[in-house]
XYZ file of C-alpha atoms in Angstrom:
552
model
C 21.910 -17.524 25.011
C 18.726 -16.675 26.904
C 16.238 -19.231 28.261
C 12.717 -18.943 29.590
C 10.147 -21.466 30.713
C 7.215 -21.789 28.357
C 3.822 -22.157 29.971
C 1.695 -23.842 27.303
C -1.147 -21.373 27.254
C -0.854 -20.661 23.569
C -4.214 -19.551 22.252
C -4.820 -20.643 18.674
C -7.473 -20.220 16.021
C -7.065 -22.351 12.931
C -7.969 -21.009 9.531
C -9.500 -23.244 6.850
C -7.745 -23.804 3.548
C -7.433 -20.531 1.658
C -9.376 -20.007 -1.575
C -10.974 -17.127 -3.456
C -14.041 -16.038 -1.463
C -15.736 -13.040 -3.102
C -15.228 -10.123 -5.457
C -16.762 -6.659 -5.781
C -16.392 -4.090 -8.560
C -16.948 -0.438 -9.347
C -16.228 2.266 -11.871
C -17.672 4.422 -14.625
C -18.126 4.286 -18.404
C -15.437 6.893 -19.065
C -12.048 6.605 -20.711
C -9.632 7.998 -18.126
C -7.124 10.671 -19.111
C -4.671 9.636 -16.376
C -4.730 6.280 -14.544
C -7.332 3.701 -15.615
C -9.915 2.845 -12.984
C -8.107 0.472 -10.611
C -7.638 -0.081 -6.897
C -4.526 1.860 -5.855
C -4.550 0.829 -2.201
C -6.403 -1.575 0.076
C -6.282 -1.725 3.895
C -8.145 -3.570 6.644
C -8.895 -2.433 10.210
C -8.852 -4.147 13.614
C -12.271 -5.759 13.131
C -11.716 -6.849 9.530
C -13.426 -4.057 7.582
C -11.886 -3.423 4.161
C -11.097 0.001 2.633
C -10.078 0.704 -0.968
C -8.910 3.745 -2.955
C -9.500 4.021 -6.702
C -9.373 6.739 -9.409
C -12.789 6.988 -11.056
C -14.686 8.768 -13.809
C -18.190 10.245 -13.779
C -20.620 8.670 -16.241
C -22.720 5.911 -14.624
C -20.301 5.794 -11.700
C -21.119 3.060 -9.163
C -19.598 0.668 -6.632
C -21.133 -2.755 -5.997
C -24.333 -1.567 -7.642
C -24.572 1.637 -5.564
C -24.775 4.772 -7.786
C -22.317 7.566 -6.996
C -21.872 11.162 -8.147
C -18.588 12.188 -9.736
C -17.377 15.761 -10.033
C -14.673 15.965 -12.697
C -17.249 16.699 -15.415
C -18.599 19.776 -13.609
C -17.450 23.225 -14.746
C -15.335 24.236 -17.735
C -12.286 22.087 -16.995
C -13.625 19.048 -18.832
C -13.447 15.411 -17.775
C -10.391 14.357 -15.760
C -10.619 12.054 -12.708
C -11.868 11.845 -9.141
C -10.983 9.364 -6.375
C -13.265 6.957 -4.562
C -12.895 5.634 -1.013
C -15.124 2.599 -0.403
C -15.534 0.170 2.490
C -16.745 -3.438 2.754
C -17.061 -5.934 5.593
C -14.832 -8.988 5.873
C -17.506 -11.061 4.104
C -17.922 -8.587 1.253
C -20.963 -6.554 2.317
C -20.874 -2.968 1.032
C -20.672 -0.456 3.924
C -20.241 3.040 2.452
C -18.275 5.056 -0.097
C -17.082 8.611 -0.769
C -16.043 10.408 -3.966
C -13.502 13.254 -3.836
C -12.760 15.767 -6.586
C -13.429 18.873 -8.599
C -13.200 19.805 -12.258
C -9.493 18.891 -12.563
C -7.432 15.762 -12.019
C -7.434 15.016 -8.293
C -5.307 12.409 -6.531
C -5.322 10.585 -3.189
C -1.822 9.156 -2.966
C -2.069 7.378 0.380
C -4.595 6.099 2.893
C -3.681 5.222 6.478
C -5.591 3.742 9.440
C -5.111 4.193 13.173
C -5.831 1.562 15.849
C -9.522 2.532 15.985
C -10.019 2.219 12.223
C -10.112 5.971 11.558
C -8.982 6.829 8.028
C -6.378 9.452 7.067
C -6.083 10.610 3.442
C -3.239 12.416 1.668
C -5.181 14.420 -0.943
C -3.957 16.562 -3.857
C -6.735 18.647 -5.343
C -6.270 20.656 -8.541
C -7.648 24.165 -7.831
C -8.712 24.866 -11.413
C -10.852 27.951 -11.791
C -10.982 28.969 -15.436
C -14.149 30.285 -17.086
C -17.367 30.509 -15.141
C -17.596 27.013 -13.695
C -16.484 27.409 -10.070
C -17.935 24.131 -8.860
C -15.625 23.706 -5.876
C -13.691 20.741 -4.517
C -15.994 18.051 -3.173
C -15.526 15.751 -0.197
C -18.444 13.687 -1.455
C -21.631 15.298 -0.085
C -19.976 16.052 3.263
C -18.346 19.345 2.270
C -17.601 21.506 -0.766
C -14.454 23.633 -0.592
C -14.885 26.952 -2.446
C -12.924 28.059 -5.490
C -12.153 31.453 -7.025
C -10.938 32.918 -10.360
C -7.312 32.153 -11.193
C -6.209 35.782 -10.689
C -7.555 35.881 -7.117
C -5.206 34.545 -4.414
C -7.942 32.959 -2.355
C -9.188 29.370 -1.995
C -6.228 28.012 -3.962
C -5.130 25.431 -1.358
C -4.438 22.074 -3.005
C -2.884 19.899 -0.248
C -5.230 18.375 2.324
C -4.956 15.878 5.163
C -8.452 14.500 5.735
C -9.724 12.250 8.531
C -12.815 10.052 8.396
C -14.172 7.667 11.011
C -14.484 3.955 10.309
C -18.205 4.569 9.743
C -17.562 7.155 7.009
C -18.084 10.331 9.066
C -15.935 13.343 8.148
C -14.018 14.267 11.320
C -11.733 17.037 10.083
C -9.710 18.352 7.147
C -6.486 20.368 7.297
C -4.273 22.133 4.796
C -0.714 23.351 5.543
C -0.944 26.038 2.861
C -1.775 29.693 3.521
C -5.294 30.899 2.714
C -3.865 33.448 0.243
C -1.420 31.131 -1.567
C -1.309 31.772 -5.318
C -2.289 29.213 -7.927
C 1.275 28.494 -9.131
C 2.752 27.844 -5.662
C -0.249 25.786 -4.664
C -0.263 23.653 -7.799
C 3.491 22.974 -7.507
C 3.077 21.635 -3.994
C 2.855 17.836 -3.874
C 1.625 15.519 -1.123
C 3.950 12.622 -1.922
C 3.142 10.130 0.838
C 1.791 9.690 4.357
C 2.417 7.484 7.397
C 0.085 7.444 10.419
C 0.686 5.520 13.647
C -1.773 3.613 15.837
C -2.499 6.752 17.904
C -3.364 8.847 14.842
C -0.155 10.892 14.637
C 0.813 11.587 11.014
C 4.063 12.122 9.135
C 3.226 13.800 5.836
C 5.904 13.721 3.114
C 5.441 16.778 0.887
C 7.277 18.873 -1.671
C 6.702 22.607 -1.201
C 7.427 25.988 -2.718
C 9.018 28.714 -0.599
C 6.556 30.296 1.788
C 4.912 29.993 5.205
C 3.042 26.812 6.187
C 1.305 25.219 9.141
C -0.611 28.339 10.128
C 2.539 30.467 10.127
C 4.576 28.000 12.219
C 6.920 26.691 9.518
C 8.926 28.635 6.930
C 10.201 27.039 3.703
C 13.153 28.911 2.208
C 13.580 27.185 -1.174
C 11.238 26.110 -3.962
C 10.633 22.438 -4.758
C 12.095 21.077 -1.533
C 10.933 17.968 0.406
C 9.697 18.183 4.003
C 7.956 16.142 6.684
C 4.905 17.828 8.221
C 3.634 16.506 11.558
C -0.020 16.415 12.663
C -1.625 14.838 15.721
C -4.842 12.806 15.808
C -6.943 15.959 16.190
C -5.453 17.604 13.116
C -3.176 19.999 14.983
C 0.069 20.960 13.257
C 2.807 19.893 15.700
C 6.017 20.491 13.767
C 7.994 19.924 10.596
C 11.506 19.368 9.331
C 13.255 19.471 5.933
C 14.856 16.461 4.279
C 18.317 16.551 2.717
C 17.015 15.142 -0.542
C 16.957 16.306 -4.155
C 14.246 14.667 -6.230
C 12.275 15.804 -9.237
C 8.744 15.180 -10.397
C 9.868 12.145 -12.427
C 10.472 10.144 -9.255
C 7.969 7.633 -7.859
C 8.602 7.462 -4.106
C 7.034 5.456 -1.290
C 7.667 6.327 2.371
C 7.610 3.841 5.266
C 8.050 4.550 8.967
C 9.382 2.167 11.619
C 6.889 2.322 14.493
C 9.522 1.437 17.125
C 12.317 3.917 16.389
C 10.705 6.423 14.019
C 13.146 5.824 11.158
C 11.851 6.915 7.763
C 12.521 4.962 4.578
C 12.102 6.328 1.050
C 12.120 3.887 -1.837
C 11.132 3.980 -5.464
C 12.405 4.557 -8.967
C 12.925 7.285 -11.547
C 11.368 7.465 -14.992
C 13.695 8.247 -17.876
C 15.026 10.662 -18.947
C 17.013 10.917 -15.742
C 16.769 13.950 -13.498
C 19.538 14.833 -11.014
C 18.853 13.255 -7.636
C 20.624 12.839 -4.320
C 19.950 11.703 -0.762
C 22.058 13.219 1.988
C 24.400 14.517 -0.692
C 24.853 11.036 -2.174
C 24.141 11.115 -5.909
C 21.721 8.559 -7.299
C 23.273 6.658 -10.202
C 20.807 3.758 -10.491
C 17.100 3.659 -11.262
C 15.883 2.001 -8.022
C 16.753 3.160 -4.534
C 16.071 2.913 -0.802
C 17.197 5.713 1.524
C 16.898 5.890 5.321
C 16.622 8.901 7.652
C 16.316 8.983 11.423
C 13.252 10.230 13.310
C 14.459 13.849 13.105
C 15.168 13.752 9.371
C 18.925 13.184 9.524
C 20.235 11.158 6.582
C 21.489 7.646 7.446
C 22.226 5.704 4.254
C 21.375 5.133 0.586
C 21.151 1.785 -1.224
C 20.645 1.622 -4.987
C 20.650 -0.858 -7.829
C 23.428 -1.545 -10.297
C 22.125 -2.216 -13.801
C 23.924 -3.181 -17.037
C 21.689 -0.689 -18.862
C 19.293 1.607 -16.936
C 15.672 1.402 -18.038
C 12.498 3.305 -17.232
C 10.681 -0.046 -17.160
C 12.497 -1.216 -14.023
C 12.078 -0.058 -10.451
C 10.825 -0.504 -6.901
C 7.048 -0.170 -7.384
C 5.725 -1.233 -3.971
C 7.037 -1.533 -0.405
C 5.702 -2.660 2.962
C 7.100 -3.307 6.431
C 6.493 -6.135 8.923
C 6.231 -5.814 12.701
C 9.997 -6.373 13.083
C 10.869 -3.488 10.764
C 11.903 -5.693 7.835
C 11.104 -4.212 4.430
C 9.529 -6.100 1.519
C 9.972 -4.619 -1.958
C 8.290 -5.612 -5.205
C 8.804 -4.318 -8.716
C 10.286 -5.087 -12.108
C 13.867 -5.695 -13.141
C 16.101 -6.898 -15.984
C 18.701 -9.625 -16.405
C 21.865 -8.850 -14.524
C 20.438 -6.084 -12.356
C 21.884 -6.222 -8.823
C 20.710 -4.823 -5.513
C 22.570 -5.334 -2.230
C 24.611 -8.169 -3.700
C 21.585 -10.051 -5.050
C 21.467 -10.442 -8.849
C 18.234 -11.051 -10.766
C 18.045 -13.427 -13.728
C 15.234 -14.242 -16.180
C 15.863 -17.678 -17.695
C 13.232 -17.383 -20.443
C 13.524 -13.931 -22.006
C 15.374 -10.586 -22.181
C 12.554 -8.292 -21.026
C 11.446 -7.032 -17.608
C 10.200 -9.517 -15.020
C 8.834 -9.249 -11.443
C 10.857 -9.668 -8.262
C 10.482 -9.613 -4.487
C 13.130 -8.606 -1.943
C 13.246 -8.754 1.845
C 15.629 -6.348 3.584
C 16.473 -5.947 7.255
C 16.000 -2.519 8.924
C 19.555 -1.562 7.898
C 18.838 -2.234 4.225
C 20.726 -5.530 3.996
C 19.216 -8.172 1.696
C 17.806 -11.168 3.599
C 16.522 -12.885 0.465
C 15.536 -12.132 -3.106
C 13.470 -14.011 -5.656
C 12.190 -13.381 -9.171
C 9.974 -14.919 -11.819
C 10.996 -15.963 -15.320
C 8.632 -14.826 -18.070
C 8.230 -14.957 -21.827
C 6.454 -11.569 -21.888
C 7.021 -8.216 -20.222
C 5.682 -8.596 -16.651
C 5.765 -6.273 -13.615
C 4.934 -6.606 -9.942
C 2.698 -3.707 -8.941
C 1.962 -4.428 -5.258
C 3.397 -6.425 -2.376
C 2.315 -7.317 1.149
C 3.906 -9.634 3.691
C 3.493 -13.052 2.064
C 2.099 -12.102 -1.362
C 2.877 -10.104 -4.507
C 0.706 -9.290 -7.534
C 0.578 -7.879 -11.061
C -0.464 -9.006 -14.529
C 1.171 -11.670 -16.717
C 1.122 -12.883 -20.314
C 2.698 -15.932 -21.963
C 4.532 -18.403 -19.737
C 5.035 -17.264 -16.153
C 7.301 -19.349 -13.910
C 8.180 -18.647 -10.297
C 9.652 -20.992 -7.714
C 8.637 -24.185 -9.486
C 5.069 -22.975 -10.152
C 3.681 -22.045 -13.575
C 0.844 -19.986 -15.061
C 0.204 -19.731 -18.817
C -1.934 -17.648 -21.179
C -2.609 -18.238 -24.853
C -0.450 -16.250 -27.299
C -1.648 -12.681 -27.939
C -4.534 -13.090 -25.494
C -3.916 -10.115 -23.204
C -2.804 -10.089 -19.583
C -4.217 -12.057 -16.662
C -3.968 -11.380 -12.927
C -1.392 -13.251 -10.884
C -0.765 -13.448 -7.154
C 2.378 -15.188 -5.941
C 2.183 -16.296 -2.310
C 5.549 -16.643 -0.561
C 7.028 -17.635 2.787
C 8.050 -14.350 4.465
C 10.933 -16.034 6.297
C 12.616 -17.653 3.303
C 11.087 -16.132 0.157
C 10.049 -19.584 -1.067
C 7.085 -19.360 -3.471
C 4.166 -21.305 -1.986
C 1.730 -21.023 -4.895
C 0.726 -18.956 -7.920
C -2.935 -17.884 -7.941
C -4.972 -16.318 -10.752
C -8.539 -15.288 -11.520
C -10.524 -16.528 -14.509
C -11.352 -13.896 -17.132
C -12.110 -13.733 -20.845
C -9.471 -13.634 -23.539
C -8.079 -10.479 -25.094
C -8.164 -7.943 -22.253
C -5.602 -6.429 -19.868
C -6.330 -7.444 -16.275
C -3.913 -6.621 -13.450
C -3.501 -6.882 -9.707
C -2.525 -3.438 -8.407
C -2.974 -3.496 -4.593
C -2.595 -6.014 -1.746
C -3.006 -6.274 2.003
C -3.413 -8.949 4.663
C -5.952 -8.817 7.526
C -6.066 -10.001 11.137
C -7.439 -13.374 10.001
C -4.519 -13.902 7.568
C -6.794 -13.344 4.577
C -5.356 -11.556 1.546
C -7.269 -8.782 -0.246
C -6.276 -8.144 -3.850
C -7.366 -5.013 -5.694
C -6.916 -4.358 -9.360
C -8.456 -3.616 -12.742
C -10.203 -5.713 -15.384
C -11.298 -5.055 -18.942
C -14.342 -7.241 -19.538
C -15.304 -10.315 -17.439
C -13.793 -11.470 -14.145
C -14.853 -14.510 -12.102
C -14.279 -14.655 -8.316
C -15.685 -17.836 -6.720
C -18.830 -17.556 -8.828
C -20.211 -18.843 -12.117
C -21.531 -15.324 -12.696
C -18.769 -12.894 -13.660
C -18.277 -9.295 -12.732
C -18.798 -7.364 -15.982
C -17.227 -4.115 -17.131
C -19.386 -2.271 -19.665
C -17.212 0.851 -19.832
C -14.703 2.018 -22.421
C -11.600 1.060 -20.464
C -11.378 -0.827 -17.144
C -13.355 -1.220 -13.928
C -11.742 -1.583 -10.515
C -12.272 -4.654 -8.339
C -11.487 -6.017 -4.873
C -11.252 -9.777 -4.233
C -10.757 -11.750 -1.031
C -8.465 -14.783 -0.888
C -8.595 -16.786 2.334
C -11.293 -18.104 4.654
C -15.018 -17.385 4.847
C -14.726 -17.264 8.647
C -14.780 -13.641 9.821
C -15.004 -14.435 13.544
C -12.211 -13.994 16.061
C -12.957 -17.228 17.951
C -9.955 -18.848 19.649
C -9.336 -22.078 21.472
C -8.009 -22.355 25.020
C -5.149 -24.775 24.353
C -2.862 -26.011 21.604
C -4.572 -28.650 19.455
C -3.334 -32.052 20.577
C -1.741 -32.971 17.229
C 0.534 -29.885 17.272
C 3.942 -30.423 18.871
C 5.847 -27.509 20.422
C 9.562 -27.536 21.271
C 12.009 -26.790 22.864
C 10.852 -26.161 26.450
C 12.585 -24.196 27.965
C 12.715 -21.961 24.922
C 15.883 -20.340 23.610
C 15.671 -18.079 20.540
C 12.989 -19.869 18.519
C 9.879 -21.877 19.267
C 9.251 -24.635 16.705
C 5.743 -25.971 16.025
C 5.128 -29.196 14.106
C 2.044 -30.696 12.406
C 0.401 -27.359 11.684
C -2.246 -27.562 8.979
C -3.190 -24.194 7.552
C -3.004 -20.820 9.286
C -3.292 -19.915 12.966
C -3.309 -16.848 15.161
C -1.493 -17.252 18.479
C -1.030 -15.536 21.844
C 1.976 -16.365 24.058
C 1.927 -15.902 27.863
C 4.718 -15.973 30.445
C 4.769 -17.794 33.804
C 2.827 -14.941 35.447
C 0.045 -15.204 32.894
C 0.977 -11.969 31.193
C 0.672 -11.718 27.409
C 4.136 -11.293 25.877
C 3.570 -11.925 22.169
C 0.886 -12.547 19.566
C 0.729 -12.891 15.821
C 0.160 -15.272 12.919
C 1.771 -18.635 12.180
C 1.226 -21.247 9.484
C 2.474 -24.573 8.169
C 4.740 -22.655 5.770
C 6.265 -20.488 8.533
C 6.169 -22.635 11.736
C 8.776 -20.719 13.804
C 8.045 -18.183 16.567
C 10.978 -15.812 17.124
C 11.401 -15.405 20.911
C 14.859 -13.814 20.776
C 13.647 -10.421 21.987
C 11.398 -11.726 24.788
C 12.409 -11.265 28.417
C 13.769 -14.352 30.204
C 11.679 -15.810 32.995
C-alpha cells in the first residue's frame, strides 16, 4: 500500500447552506405537436455561466421577458417546433439567446462545452420544401441556410454540427452530408448524440444512409447504420468509423465518452413494440441497456436488464459520468426488474417508479437505489449527486417523503444523494398551484457545487420568491432554477479552517476530513508545491481518494 507525506496546503472555499436561489422562464403560447416546451439540457462553463436547450413554439415567444422570433410558422409546412439556446450568469442575469429552426420540426439533441466555454450543437433540421414557402433554416439572425423544391437535390442537408462562442457568436457550422443529397436520404439521417472534449474535439454519433460523407472522405455502404464522425475544434472532418450495432428508430440512446481512455458508452431503452437490436452481435432481450466500445469503435461488452414483464414505461432515461469514469443512470423501473445483480422494489404500488444506479467503468453496479410511490413516477434527468422528475401522491425515497393531494397533478422533485454511497440526503420540491403537470427534465452541477434544474410547468411556479413565474400559454413553459449558494465568486482561503481535522498523515489510499459543514472546493499539493488534485468535498462525502496519486 502506497504512502505519501501530506503537506497541509489544502485550499478550501466553503459554500453556504444550499437553498433555491432564483428561477427564470421562457416559452410561447402554442400547443406543441411534439415535445412540450421544457428544458432538455442544461450545462455550466468554467466561470459559472449557464446554458439551456429547449423546444419552443412561435407565438409570443420570449425568454426572461426578452422577445424572440420563431420560425416554424413560416412557409407552408404549418406550426411544428424550433429549439432555443439561452444563457444566464451564475446569479441569474440573462446574457443572450438563439432560436434555431425552419418550417418543420427541428431538433437539437445534444449540447457540449469545451474548456473555454465554446458551445457545440448536434442539430437535426427538417429540410421541408413543399409549396411556395422556401423560408430556409435559421440559425437565429446569424445565418439562414437556403432551401429548394423537394424534387431538386440541392440544399437538402439536415445534419449540422454548429459551434458558438460563450458570448453567443457563431463560429462555424458543418454538415457531413453531400451538397446534392436527396430529400429521402437526408431526412433518414439522424444525429443521435454528441460528445466534445475540453480541447473542442467532437465525437458525433449518427445514423446514416449509404453514400459519401465528410467531403468525400468517408463512404457508408449500408442504409440505416450507426457511425462515429470525428471533427476537430475548427470544424475539420478528421475521420470516422462504423459501429457494430443494430438499432432502430424506436430506441432512445445516450452516448458518453471517457476522457481518459476514449471508451464510448451507449445506454438507453426501447419503446414497444420491440424492434430487433444487437450490440457487437449480442442480441438485446431487455428494455434497458448499456454497451461499451473502445476508442476505435470495437465492441467490448453489453449489460441489460432482466424484467418479469417488459414495458415501454421503463428504461434508462438519463446518464452522466464523473471524473473517475463512473456512470450514473436514472430512469424508471418496475417491481422485480434487475440490472447487474441489483433488484428494484416499490413497497407502495405496482406501477413504475424512479431509480438511480452507479456503475464502475466496466459496467459493474456499485450501488442502486429507488423510490417507492403511490402514482406512476419517472426520473427524467440525473447529475452527480442529484436526480429529478415529477411526482404525484406519496413519494418516499431513503427515509424522506413528499406528498401531493389526490388528483392534483404532478409536482417537481429533486432527490439529492451521496455519490459515494447512494444515500438520499434530501428531497426538494418547488411550490406550484394545484392541478397542473410540472416536471424536472434536466440537471447539472457547476464549479461552485450549485445544482441547476430545468423543466416545465403548467401554470404558476415559485422559486425563492413570493411572486410566481406564470405560464399564460396553452400547454407548458420551460424554466431553469438554481439550487445552492448565492455566492458566485471563486474566492479561496489559504489554509484548512481550524475546526476541520484531516487524517491520516502520511496518507495511504484515502484522506478523511472531519467537522465539515456544508460544501467545499479543495486543491491538494505535494511536498514540492505542485498541484496534484482538486475537486469538491462536503459533509456528506468527506473522503478524498488518493489511491491514484504518486507517492512522495
